[in-house]
Short mmCIF file of C-alpha atoms and ligand atoms in Angstrom, two decimals:
data_model
loop_
_atom_site.label_atom_id
_atom_site.label_comp_id
_atom_site.label_asym_id
_atom_site.label_seq_id
_atom_site.Cartn_x
_atom_site.Cartn_y
_atom_site.Cartn_z
CA MET A 286 20.14 12.30 -11.42
CA GLU A 287 22.67 9.77 -10.21
CA THR A 288 21.26 6.27 -10.36
CA GLN A 289 22.69 2.80 -10.67
CA LYS A 290 25.49 2.68 -13.17
CA LYS A 291 24.30 0.16 -15.70
CA ASN A 292 23.15 0.15 -19.23
CA THR A 293 19.42 0.79 -19.14
CA ALA A 294 18.85 1.42 -22.84
CA ASP A 295 17.42 -2.08 -23.35
CA GLU A 296 15.34 -2.13 -20.22
CA ILE A 297 11.90 -1.05 -19.10
CA LEU A 298 11.48 1.27 -16.12
CA ILE A 299 8.23 1.20 -14.15
CA MET A 300 7.49 4.39 -12.23
CA LYS A 301 4.54 4.54 -9.87
CA PHE A 302 3.24 7.98 -8.89
CA GLY A 303 1.17 8.22 -5.70
CA GLY A 304 -1.88 10.38 -5.02
CA THR A 305 -0.02 13.53 -3.94
CA SER A 306 2.38 13.18 -6.87
CA VAL A 307 -0.56 13.55 -9.27
CA GLY A 308 -2.67 15.70 -6.92
CA SER A 309 -2.21 19.17 -8.44
CA PRO A 310 -1.47 20.56 -11.91
CA ASP A 311 2.05 21.52 -10.80
CA ALA A 312 2.74 18.06 -9.39
CA MET A 313 1.39 16.43 -12.56
CA LYS A 314 3.69 18.66 -14.67
CA THR A 315 6.65 17.48 -12.60
CA VAL A 316 5.54 13.90 -13.21
CA ALA A 317 5.56 14.55 -16.96
CA ASP A 318 9.05 16.12 -16.66
CA ILE A 319 10.32 13.06 -14.77
CA ILE A 320 8.89 10.73 -17.41
CA SER A 321 10.33 12.70 -20.30
CA ASN A 322 13.76 12.76 -18.60
CA GLU A 323 13.86 9.04 -17.94
CA LYS A 324 12.60 8.20 -21.42
CA LYS A 325 15.97 9.35 -22.72
CA ARG A 326 17.78 6.68 -20.70
CA TRP A 327 15.48 3.67 -20.88
CA LYS A 328 14.06 1.61 -23.69
CA SER A 329 10.65 2.40 -22.32
CA VAL A 330 9.09 4.01 -19.28
CA ILE A 331 5.76 2.82 -17.92
CA PRO A 332 4.04 5.17 -15.47
CA VAL A 333 1.57 3.59 -13.04
CA VAL A 334 -0.70 6.14 -11.39
CA SER A 335 -2.83 6.46 -8.29
CA ALA A 336 -6.02 8.49 -8.19
CA LEU A 337 -5.61 12.23 -7.46
CA ASN A 338 -5.07 12.43 -3.71
CA GLY A 339 -8.29 12.28 -1.72
CA VAL A 340 -10.32 10.95 -4.65
CA THR A 341 -10.35 7.28 -3.57
CA ASN A 342 -11.52 8.37 -0.11
CA LEU A 343 -14.25 10.48 -1.69
CA LEU A 344 -15.40 7.59 -3.89
CA LEU A 345 -15.51 5.09 -1.03
CA GLU A 346 -17.25 7.47 1.38
CA SER A 347 -19.83 8.23 -1.31
CA ALA A 348 -20.59 4.54 -1.79
CA GLN A 349 -20.99 4.13 1.95
CA LYS A 350 -23.32 7.13 2.25
CA ALA A 351 -25.34 6.01 -0.76
CA ALA A 352 -25.81 2.56 0.76
CA SER A 353 -27.09 4.14 3.97
CA GLY A 354 -29.78 5.91 1.95
CA ASP A 355 -28.19 9.37 1.74
CA HIS A 356 -29.53 10.45 -1.63
CA SER A 357 -27.85 13.86 -1.61
CA VAL A 358 -24.42 12.28 -2.00
CA VAL A 359 -25.09 11.44 -5.65
CA GLU A 360 -25.27 15.12 -6.51
CA THR A 361 -22.66 16.50 -4.12
CA ALA A 362 -19.99 13.90 -4.88
CA THR A 363 -20.62 14.05 -8.63
CA LYS A 364 -20.13 17.81 -8.47
CA GLU A 365 -16.97 17.47 -6.40
CA LEU A 366 -15.48 14.97 -8.85
CA HIS A 367 -16.24 17.30 -11.76
CA ILE A 368 -14.66 20.29 -9.99
CA ARG A 369 -11.56 18.39 -8.92
CA HIS A 370 -10.85 16.88 -12.33
CA ARG A 371 -11.79 20.01 -14.27
CA GLN A 372 -9.32 22.04 -12.20
CA MET A 373 -6.62 19.57 -13.16
CA MET A 374 -7.50 19.70 -16.84
CA GLU A 375 -7.72 23.48 -16.92
CA GLY A 376 -4.34 23.79 -15.25
CA LEU A 377 -2.70 21.35 -17.64
CA ILE A 378 -4.24 20.70 -21.01
CA THR A 379 -4.02 23.51 -23.53
CA THR A 380 -4.85 22.13 -26.98
CA GLU A 381 -8.51 22.01 -27.98
CA ALA A 382 -8.34 18.49 -29.37
CA GLU A 383 -6.88 17.02 -26.16
CA GLN A 384 -9.28 19.06 -24.01
CA LYS A 385 -12.25 17.76 -25.93
CA LYS A 386 -11.18 14.13 -25.85
CA LEU A 387 -10.24 14.21 -22.18
CA THR A 388 -13.41 16.05 -21.12
CA TRP A 389 -15.48 13.42 -22.89
CA GLU A 390 -13.59 10.59 -21.15
CA ILE A 391 -13.78 12.16 -17.69
CA ASN A 392 -17.49 12.98 -18.07
CA HIS A 393 -18.14 9.43 -19.15
CA LEU A 394 -16.39 8.05 -16.05
CA ILE A 395 -18.16 10.48 -13.71
CA ASN A 396 -21.50 9.46 -15.26
CA GLU A 397 -20.56 5.87 -14.46
CA PHE A 398 -19.98 6.98 -10.87
CA SER A 399 -23.39 8.68 -10.65
CA SER A 400 -25.21 5.61 -11.96
CA LEU A 401 -23.38 3.26 -9.60
CA VAL A 402 -24.04 5.31 -6.45
CA GLN A 403 -27.60 5.99 -7.54
CA ALA A 404 -28.11 2.22 -7.73
CA MET A 405 -26.63 1.88 -4.24
CA VAL A 406 -29.13 4.43 -2.90
CA VAL A 407 -32.01 2.49 -4.48
CA LEU A 408 -30.80 -0.89 -3.24
CA GLY A 409 -29.82 0.43 0.17
CA GLU A 410 -26.58 -1.51 -0.01
CA ALA A 411 -23.12 -1.45 -1.54
CA SER A 412 -21.82 -4.87 -2.48
CA PRO A 413 -18.03 -5.37 -2.43
CA ARG A 414 -18.22 -5.76 -6.20
CA GLY A 415 -20.05 -2.44 -6.51
CA ILE A 416 -17.59 -0.75 -4.16
CA ASP A 417 -14.67 -1.84 -6.35
CA ALA A 418 -16.40 -0.57 -9.48
CA VAL A 419 -16.77 2.84 -7.78
CA ALA A 420 -13.25 2.84 -6.29
CA SER A 421 -11.72 2.05 -9.69
CA LEU A 422 -12.86 5.35 -11.17
CA GLY A 423 -10.17 7.47 -9.48
CA GLU A 424 -7.26 5.73 -11.19
CA ARG A 425 -9.14 5.47 -14.48
CA MET A 426 -9.51 9.27 -14.51
CA SER A 427 -5.97 10.15 -13.39
CA ALA A 428 -4.37 7.81 -15.96
CA ARG A 429 -6.30 9.56 -18.74
CA ILE A 430 -5.23 12.99 -17.54
CA LEU A 431 -1.55 12.04 -17.48
CA ALA A 432 -1.78 10.35 -20.90
CA SER A 433 -3.30 13.54 -22.33
CA LEU A 434 -0.60 15.70 -20.83
CA LEU A 435 2.14 13.46 -22.27
CA ASN A 436 0.50 13.56 -25.69
CA GLU A 437 0.50 17.34 -25.55
CA ARG A 438 4.21 17.18 -24.88
CA GLN A 439 4.71 15.05 -27.97
CA ILE A 440 5.24 11.87 -25.96
CA LYS A 441 2.89 9.40 -27.59
CA ALA A 442 0.90 7.94 -24.69
CA GLU A 443 -2.18 5.83 -24.09
CA ALA A 444 -4.11 5.24 -20.86
CA VAL A 445 -4.34 1.51 -20.10
CA ASP A 446 -6.75 0.21 -17.44
CA SER A 447 -4.94 -2.47 -15.48
CA THR A 448 -8.18 -4.44 -15.55
CA ARG A 449 -6.74 -5.58 -18.90
CA LEU A 450 -3.42 -6.58 -17.31
CA ILE A 451 -3.79 -7.80 -13.73
CA VAL A 452 -5.88 -10.96 -13.34
CA THR A 453 -7.21 -11.54 -9.84
CA ASP A 454 -9.56 -13.78 -7.90
CA GLY A 455 -13.00 -12.48 -6.98
CA GLN A 456 -12.12 -11.27 -3.48
CA PHE A 457 -13.41 -7.78 -4.03
CA THR A 458 -11.75 -4.86 -2.17
CA SER A 459 -8.61 -6.94 -1.52
CA ALA A 460 -8.20 -9.19 -4.53
CA ASN A 461 -5.30 -11.62 -4.99
CA PRO A 462 -3.48 -11.60 -8.32
CA ASP A 463 -2.84 -14.68 -10.41
CA GLU A 464 0.74 -13.96 -11.35
CA GLU A 465 0.95 -16.38 -14.27
CA ALA A 466 -2.21 -15.08 -15.96
CA THR A 467 -1.10 -11.52 -15.19
CA ARG A 468 2.27 -12.12 -16.86
CA GLU A 469 0.60 -13.37 -20.02
CA LYS A 470 -1.91 -10.54 -20.28
CA THR A 471 0.54 -7.81 -19.32
CA ARG A 472 3.07 -8.91 -21.90
CA ALA A 473 0.41 -9.34 -24.58
CA GLU A 474 -1.03 -5.86 -23.96
CA LEU A 475 2.01 -3.75 -23.11
CA LEU A 476 4.84 -5.09 -25.25
CA PRO A 477 3.16 -4.23 -28.59
CA LEU A 478 2.54 -0.66 -27.36
CA ILE A 479 6.18 -0.35 -26.32
CA GLU A 480 7.32 -1.64 -29.70
CA LYS A 481 5.25 1.07 -31.34
CA GLY A 482 6.95 3.69 -29.17
CA ILE A 483 3.79 4.40 -27.18
CA THR A 484 4.03 5.09 -23.44
CA PRO A 485 1.30 3.11 -21.67
CA VAL A 486 -0.03 5.06 -18.66
CA VAL A 487 -1.35 2.31 -16.43
CA THR A 488 -3.87 2.62 -13.61
CA GLY A 489 -2.64 1.42 -10.23
CA PHE A 490 -4.87 -0.36 -7.70
CA LEU A 491 -7.09 -2.27 -10.17
CA GLY A 492 -7.38 -5.73 -11.55
CA ALA A 493 -10.17 -7.87 -12.93
CA THR A 494 -11.38 -11.42 -12.49
CA PRO A 495 -10.85 -13.81 -15.43
CA GLU A 496 -14.43 -12.91 -16.44
CA GLY A 497 -13.45 -9.23 -16.58
CA VAL A 498 -15.20 -7.95 -13.44
CA ILE A 499 -13.29 -5.03 -11.86
CA THR A 500 -11.49 -5.71 -8.57
CA THR A 501 -9.12 -3.66 -6.42
CA LEU A 502 -5.97 -4.77 -4.64
CA GLY A 503 -6.76 -3.02 -1.32
CA ARG A 504 -5.95 0.47 -0.05
CA GLY A 505 -2.53 1.70 -1.05
CA GLY A 506 -2.40 -1.09 -3.63
CA SER A 507 -0.89 0.91 -6.49
CA ASP A 508 2.62 0.17 -5.21
CA TRP A 509 1.79 -3.51 -5.51
CA SER A 510 0.43 -2.98 -9.04
CA ALA A 511 3.77 -1.48 -10.07
CA ALA A 512 5.68 -4.43 -8.62
CA LEU A 513 3.35 -6.96 -10.28
CA LEU A 514 3.78 -5.31 -13.66
CA GLY A 515 7.53 -5.09 -13.08
CA ALA A 516 7.71 -8.82 -12.41
CA ALA A 517 5.43 -9.65 -15.34
CA LEU A 518 7.34 -7.82 -18.09
CA PRO A 519 9.99 -8.03 -16.50
CA ALA A 520 11.19 -4.48 -15.83
CA GLY A 521 14.80 -3.50 -15.13
CA GLU A 522 13.78 -1.40 -12.13
CA VAL A 523 10.64 -0.25 -10.31
CA TRP A 524 10.58 3.26 -8.82
CA ILE A 525 7.90 4.38 -6.37
CA TRP A 526 7.49 8.17 -6.49
CA THR A 527 5.86 9.58 -3.36
CA ASP A 528 5.80 12.72 -1.21
CA VAL A 529 8.81 12.07 1.05
CA ASN A 530 12.52 11.42 0.40
CA GLY A 531 12.29 7.64 0.34
CA VAL A 532 11.94 5.23 3.23
CA MET A 533 12.86 7.07 6.40
CA THR A 534 13.98 6.05 9.87
CA ALA A 535 10.39 6.73 11.04
CA ASP A 536 7.21 8.30 9.71
CA PRO A 537 8.26 11.96 9.39
CA ARG A 538 4.77 12.94 10.50
CA LEU A 539 5.46 11.31 13.89
CA VAL A 540 9.21 12.02 14.15
CA PRO A 541 10.16 15.26 12.41
CA GLU A 542 13.91 14.51 12.69
CA ALA A 543 13.52 11.18 10.82
CA CYS A 544 15.98 10.85 7.96
CA THR A 545 16.21 8.91 4.71
CA ILE A 546 17.70 5.41 4.72
CA ASP A 547 19.92 5.12 1.61
CA HIS A 548 19.80 1.33 1.28
CA LEU A 549 17.55 -1.34 2.69
CA SER A 550 17.37 -5.05 2.10
CA TYR A 551 14.16 -6.55 0.75
CA ARG A 552 13.68 -8.26 4.08
CA GLU A 553 14.08 -5.09 6.11
CA VAL A 554 11.67 -3.15 3.97
CA SER A 555 9.15 -6.02 4.07
CA GLU A 556 9.21 -5.90 7.83
CA LEU A 557 8.90 -2.10 7.84
CA ALA A 558 5.97 -2.13 5.45
CA TYR A 559 4.28 -4.99 7.29
CA PHE A 560 4.55 -3.15 10.61
CA GLY A 561 2.98 0.06 9.38
CA ALA A 562 5.40 2.14 7.24
CA LYS A 563 2.73 3.38 4.86
CA VAL A 564 5.32 4.52 2.34
CA LEU A 565 5.20 1.06 0.67
CA HIS A 566 2.32 -1.39 0.45
CA PRO A 567 3.60 -4.55 2.20
CA LYS A 568 2.82 -6.79 -0.76
CA THR A 569 5.00 -4.74 -3.10
CA ILE A 570 8.14 -6.58 -2.11
CA ARG A 571 7.53 -10.20 -3.04
CA PRO A 572 7.13 -9.80 -6.82
CA VAL A 573 10.32 -7.73 -7.05
CA ILE A 574 12.39 -9.99 -4.75
CA GLU A 575 11.52 -13.05 -6.78
CA ASN A 576 12.73 -11.37 -9.93
CA ASN A 577 15.61 -9.56 -8.25
CA ILE A 578 14.34 -6.21 -9.51
CA PRO A 579 15.83 -3.19 -7.70
CA LEU A 580 13.16 -1.02 -6.10
CA ARG A 581 13.65 2.66 -5.49
CA VAL A 582 11.47 4.96 -3.35
CA CYS A 583 11.84 8.63 -4.22
CA ASN A 584 10.24 12.04 -3.90
CA THR A 585 8.32 13.70 -6.75
CA PHE A 586 8.82 17.04 -5.03
CA GLU A 587 12.62 16.60 -4.78
CA PRO A 588 13.38 14.51 -7.85
CA TYR A 589 17.15 15.01 -7.55
CA ASN A 590 17.22 13.39 -4.15
CA GLU A 591 18.27 9.75 -4.55
CA GLY A 592 15.76 8.45 -1.97
CA THR A 593 16.03 4.80 -0.94
CA TRP A 594 17.30 1.83 -2.91
CA ILE A 595 15.97 -1.58 -1.96
CA ILE A 596 18.19 -4.31 -3.25
CA SER A 597 19.00 -7.96 -2.66
CA ASP A 598 19.99 -8.93 0.88
CA THR A 599 23.49 -10.11 0.02
CA SER A 600 24.66 -7.18 -2.03
CA TYR A 601 24.55 -4.66 0.74
CA ILE A 602 26.11 -4.96 4.18
CA THR A 603 23.88 -3.58 6.86
CA GLU A 604 25.43 -1.12 9.21
CA GLY A 605 23.94 -0.04 12.48
CA VAL A 606 21.56 -2.02 14.59
CA ILE A 607 18.10 -0.49 14.57
CA LYS A 608 17.51 1.08 11.16
CA ALA A 609 13.94 2.25 11.47
CA VAL A 610 10.95 2.42 13.78
CA THR A 611 7.35 1.97 12.72
CA ALA A 612 3.95 2.26 14.34
CA ILE A 613 0.50 0.82 13.82
CA SER A 614 -2.33 2.44 15.75
CA ASP A 615 -5.97 1.57 16.41
CA MET A 616 -5.46 -2.05 17.36
CA SER A 617 -6.98 -4.18 20.12
CA LEU A 618 -5.18 -6.86 22.02
CA ILE A 619 -7.33 -9.95 22.36
CA THR A 620 -6.48 -12.40 25.13
CA VAL A 621 -7.68 -15.98 25.43
CA GLN A 622 -6.92 -16.94 28.98
CA GLY A 623 -7.50 -19.73 31.45
CA THR A 624 -5.67 -21.94 33.88
CA GLY A 625 -7.19 -25.01 32.26
CA MET A 626 -5.78 -24.15 28.83
CA LEU A 627 -2.62 -26.10 29.52
CA GLY A 628 -4.43 -29.38 29.05
CA VAL A 629 -6.66 -28.38 26.15
CA PRO A 630 -5.23 -29.63 22.86
CA GLY A 631 -4.88 -27.34 19.87
CA VAL A 632 -6.03 -24.12 21.53
CA ALA A 633 -3.72 -21.96 19.40
CA ALA A 634 -4.71 -23.70 16.17
CA ARG A 635 -8.40 -23.40 16.97
CA THR A 636 -8.00 -19.76 18.00
CA PHE A 637 -6.33 -18.68 14.77
CA ASP A 638 -8.60 -20.81 12.64
CA ALA A 639 -11.62 -19.05 14.15
CA VAL A 640 -9.98 -15.63 13.66
CA ALA A 641 -9.05 -16.43 10.06
CA LYS A 642 -12.65 -17.35 9.30
CA THR A 643 -13.72 -13.82 10.27
CA GLY A 644 -11.35 -12.50 7.56
CA THR A 645 -9.31 -10.54 10.12
CA SER A 646 -5.56 -10.11 9.82
CA VAL A 647 -3.39 -10.60 12.90
CA PRO A 648 -0.16 -8.61 12.68
CA LEU A 649 1.22 -9.74 16.02
CA ILE A 650 0.94 -12.83 18.23
CA SER A 651 2.49 -13.22 21.64
CA GLN A 652 2.17 -16.36 23.75
CA ALA A 653 3.27 -16.35 27.36
CA SER A 654 5.52 -19.31 28.14
CA SER A 655 3.11 -20.52 30.81
CA GLU A 656 0.70 -21.44 28.03
CA GLN A 657 -2.07 -20.00 30.14
CA SER A 658 -2.86 -17.27 27.70
CA ILE A 659 -2.61 -16.43 24.06
CA CYS A 660 -2.73 -12.82 23.03
CA PHE A 661 -2.73 -11.20 19.63
CA THR A 662 -3.65 -7.93 18.03
CA VAL A 663 -6.42 -7.21 15.55
CA PRO A 664 -7.67 -3.92 14.08
CA ILE A 665 -9.95 -2.27 16.60
CA ASP A 666 -12.99 -2.43 14.28
CA ALA A 667 -12.70 -6.21 14.03
CA ALA A 668 -12.32 -6.89 17.78
CA GLU A 669 -15.97 -7.59 18.66
CA LYS A 670 -16.43 -9.83 15.63
CA VAL A 671 -13.33 -11.81 16.63
CA ARG A 672 -14.40 -12.11 20.26
CA SER A 673 -17.80 -13.54 19.36
CA ALA A 674 -16.22 -16.02 16.93
CA LEU A 675 -13.87 -17.18 19.69
CA GLU A 676 -16.64 -17.43 22.24
CA LYS A 677 -18.50 -19.70 19.87
CA THR A 678 -15.44 -21.85 19.14
CA PHE A 679 -14.58 -22.29 22.82
CA ALA A 680 -18.15 -22.40 24.17
CA ARG A 681 -17.58 -25.78 25.80
CA GLU A 682 -14.21 -24.87 27.34
CA ILE A 683 -15.63 -21.59 28.66
CA GLN A 684 -18.55 -23.41 30.22
CA ARG A 685 -16.15 -25.87 31.87
CA ARG A 686 -14.00 -22.93 33.04
CA ASP A 687 -10.93 -24.30 31.26
CA ILE A 688 -10.93 -20.94 29.53
CA ASP A 689 -11.87 -17.94 31.69
CA GLY A 690 -12.95 -15.88 28.76
CA ILE A 691 -11.91 -13.75 25.85
CA THR A 692 -10.96 -10.18 26.66
CA ILE A 693 -10.48 -7.12 24.49
CA SER A 694 -8.02 -4.46 25.64
CA PRO A 695 -8.57 -0.71 25.27
CA ALA A 696 -7.00 0.74 22.10
CA VAL A 697 -3.34 -0.20 21.68
CA GLY A 698 -0.61 0.41 19.16
CA ILE A 699 2.29 -1.67 17.90
CA VAL A 700 5.74 -0.13 17.76
CA SER A 701 8.43 -2.06 15.89
CA ALA A 702 12.19 -1.64 15.66
CA VAL A 703 13.58 -2.99 12.40
CA GLY A 704 17.13 -3.73 11.22
CA SER A 705 18.86 -6.88 10.03
CA GLY A 706 21.97 -5.96 12.04
CA MET A 707 19.93 -6.65 15.19
CA ARG A 708 20.39 -10.36 14.87
CA TYR A 709 24.17 -10.08 15.26
CA THR A 710 24.01 -7.70 18.17
CA PRO A 711 23.18 -9.08 21.59
CA GLY A 712 21.22 -6.98 24.01
CA VAL A 713 19.11 -4.99 21.57
CA ALA A 714 15.95 -6.09 23.34
CA GLY A 715 17.46 -4.99 26.65
CA ARG A 716 18.24 -1.53 25.27
CA VAL A 717 14.74 -1.25 23.87
CA PHE A 718 13.12 -2.09 27.21
CA THR A 719 15.44 0.13 29.23
CA ALA A 720 14.75 3.08 26.94
CA LEU A 721 11.00 2.57 27.08
CA GLY A 722 11.08 2.08 30.85
CA THR A 723 13.03 5.31 31.31
CA ALA A 724 10.50 7.11 29.10
CA GLY A 725 7.66 5.72 31.24
CA VAL A 726 6.14 3.67 28.41
CA ASN A 727 4.51 0.49 29.66
CA VAL A 728 5.00 -2.54 27.38
CA ILE A 729 1.86 -4.67 27.30
CA ALA A 730 3.11 -7.52 25.06
CA ILE A 731 6.16 -8.42 22.97
CA ALA A 732 6.83 -10.38 19.81
CA GLN A 733 10.08 -10.94 18.05
CA GLY A 734 9.80 -11.75 14.37
CA SER A 735 11.18 -15.20 13.61
CA SER A 736 13.52 -13.58 11.09
CA GLU A 737 15.10 -11.57 13.95
CA VAL A 738 14.95 -8.53 11.74
CA SER A 739 12.43 -6.83 14.03
CA ILE A 740 11.14 -6.57 17.55
CA SER A 741 7.54 -5.47 18.04
CA LEU A 742 5.93 -4.22 21.21
CA VAL A 743 2.33 -3.54 22.09
CA VAL A 744 1.83 -0.29 24.01
CA SER A 745 -1.23 1.76 24.89
CA GLN A 746 -2.49 3.96 22.09
CA GLU A 747 -1.72 7.08 24.17
CA SER A 748 1.93 6.15 24.58
CA LEU A 749 2.51 5.11 20.94
CA LYS A 750 4.05 8.41 19.81
CA ASP A 751 6.36 8.51 22.83
CA ALA A 752 7.35 4.90 22.18
CA VAL A 753 8.23 5.65 18.54
CA ARG A 754 10.27 8.72 19.46
CA THR A 755 12.07 6.89 22.26
CA LEU A 756 13.07 3.98 20.02
CA HIS A 757 14.03 6.40 17.26
CA ASN A 758 16.58 7.89 19.65
CA LEU A 759 18.31 4.49 19.73
CA ILE A 760 19.17 4.72 16.02
CA GLN A 761 22.85 5.69 15.71
P1 ADP B 273 1.48 7.75 -1.90
O1 ADP B 273 0.18 8.44 -2.04
O2 ADP B 273 2.59 8.38 -2.67
O3 ADP B 273 1.37 6.27 -2.11
P2 ADP B 273 1.44 7.35 0.96
O4 ADP B 273 0.71 8.41 1.74
O5 ADP B 273 0.75 6.06 0.73
O6 ADP B 273 1.93 8.01 -0.40
O7 ADP B 273 2.84 7.03 1.65
C1 ADP B 273 3.74 8.08 1.92
C2 ADP B 273 3.63 8.49 3.38
O8 ADP B 273 4.06 7.39 4.19
C3 ADP B 273 4.55 9.61 3.79
O9 ADP B 273 3.97 10.87 3.53
C4 ADP B 273 4.78 9.35 5.27
O10 ADP B 273 3.99 10.17 6.09
C5 ADP B 273 4.32 7.91 5.47
N1 ADP B 273 5.33 7.09 6.13
C6 ADP B 273 5.10 6.24 7.16
N2 ADP B 273 6.22 5.65 7.56
C7 ADP B 273 7.22 6.10 6.76
C8 ADP B 273 8.62 5.84 6.66
N3 ADP B 273 9.25 4.98 7.47
N4 ADP B 273 9.31 6.48 5.70
C9 ADP B 273 8.72 7.34 4.87
N5 ADP B 273 7.40 7.64 4.91
C10 ADP B 273 6.65 7.03 5.84
N1 LIG B 274 -5.88 5.15 -4.81
C1 LIG B 274 -5.76 3.96 -3.99
C2 LIG B 274 -5.85 4.33 -2.52
O1 LIG B 274 -5.95 5.49 -2.20
C3 LIG B 274 -4.55 3.15 -4.29
C4 LIG B 274 -3.23 3.86 -4.06
O2 LIG B 274 -3.15 5.07 -4.06
O3 LIG B 274 -2.23 3.15 -3.90
O4 LIG B 274 -5.87 3.46 -1.70
MG1 MG B 275 0.67 4.69 -0.87
#
């Protein structure tokens, strides 16, 4: 495998394997092959694993059903977890000693699941803390399976729950790491294992509060875990192994002719991830940028394909104008509108303060120059909650008719064109609008990122796919 030409024998490599990469016995065997290959080149390799694909969804749906009083889920989901993990073990682990140890560990974790969801049924609710305890079980099981497989292959390995490494606040289901505390704990736990020649197989997705209560970093958070551990150690490189050939010019599920982008700057990939390219969790980038750690995105199912290298902005000259197109669906556009808004001080500040208090994220804001309206997008599920918060905040202005009201659009999507070359090339916006106009896609709102690395447009949900394909045609 051709990688960066540098001496890696003194460095640590972090490799994160996503849900599909550990989702079947064959995939898991490939993962073990990849680890054993890279171990020859690096001082140490630290795998970070997701839950087997579909397992986190199953765990979260079970908690939800249990909280709504569906008692049957305790039995059905417990059975499904047993079947899924037993199939993995049977397809992988051959020695009796490993089988016994692993079966005991997996049974123990599934029992924990049953007790937690049983409690949710009884209480009729699932607290965010309880949800994280349930969600954590997927990674805790998959890490143990991979550690067992490595041990069978004579690679001394130990599963490590990242609850012992990543220290977070108590914002359950989307916790924020304390990087300093994480650095200390990670180094204290992992470096001694590495010195002993043991490969730590670390769970993605999880952290714990300083008191030791389990938290999760939010959906898709295992990429972020890998970056946090990479920054903490620090690692020489962080590789994200997934089910496509790196970061592509668009989601290959939407645009089948999308192709791999060889190199991206940290800034470009941040913008891509932020505007919906699921291939990387958006928070993955910051820890690696700050430590100048090269990030690679590559395909477990085509390990000889180089994938994408994400490196510092200055060391790679961007060619081409638009490099990639992304999409976010299931959004609502909220508009605060009124002819009297011009004279009302601080409308924007009060608007976003009220939205922030509902805990809703706003990926895109667009203010018309007339200052008679502010519009922004929120996830569709949060739209009603946001509207009522705004109606409360502006009750007086609405009564006085300074603000006509707060409206929620039908479902919309955001399409974004990303590329740092855009800022040097005049007329990109013009080309974007002409292309969309010709394709009959109506643009509802526009925002240009302040970094000028992206242009984002709000379009109706129905025209989102057409918009992505149309903009993808503009990539040279
Ligand atoms: P993992 O389980 O490995 O973390 P994810 O499903 O989270 O994998 O992310 C990989 C998926 O991201 C791909 O299968 C692909 O459909 C989707 N995706 C969206 N946008 C892009 C893009 N620009 N490049 C590559 N993949 C993308
Ligand atoms: N298993 C978690 C999820 O499905 C975290 C991850 O895979 O990144 O969201
Ligand atoms: Mg992912």
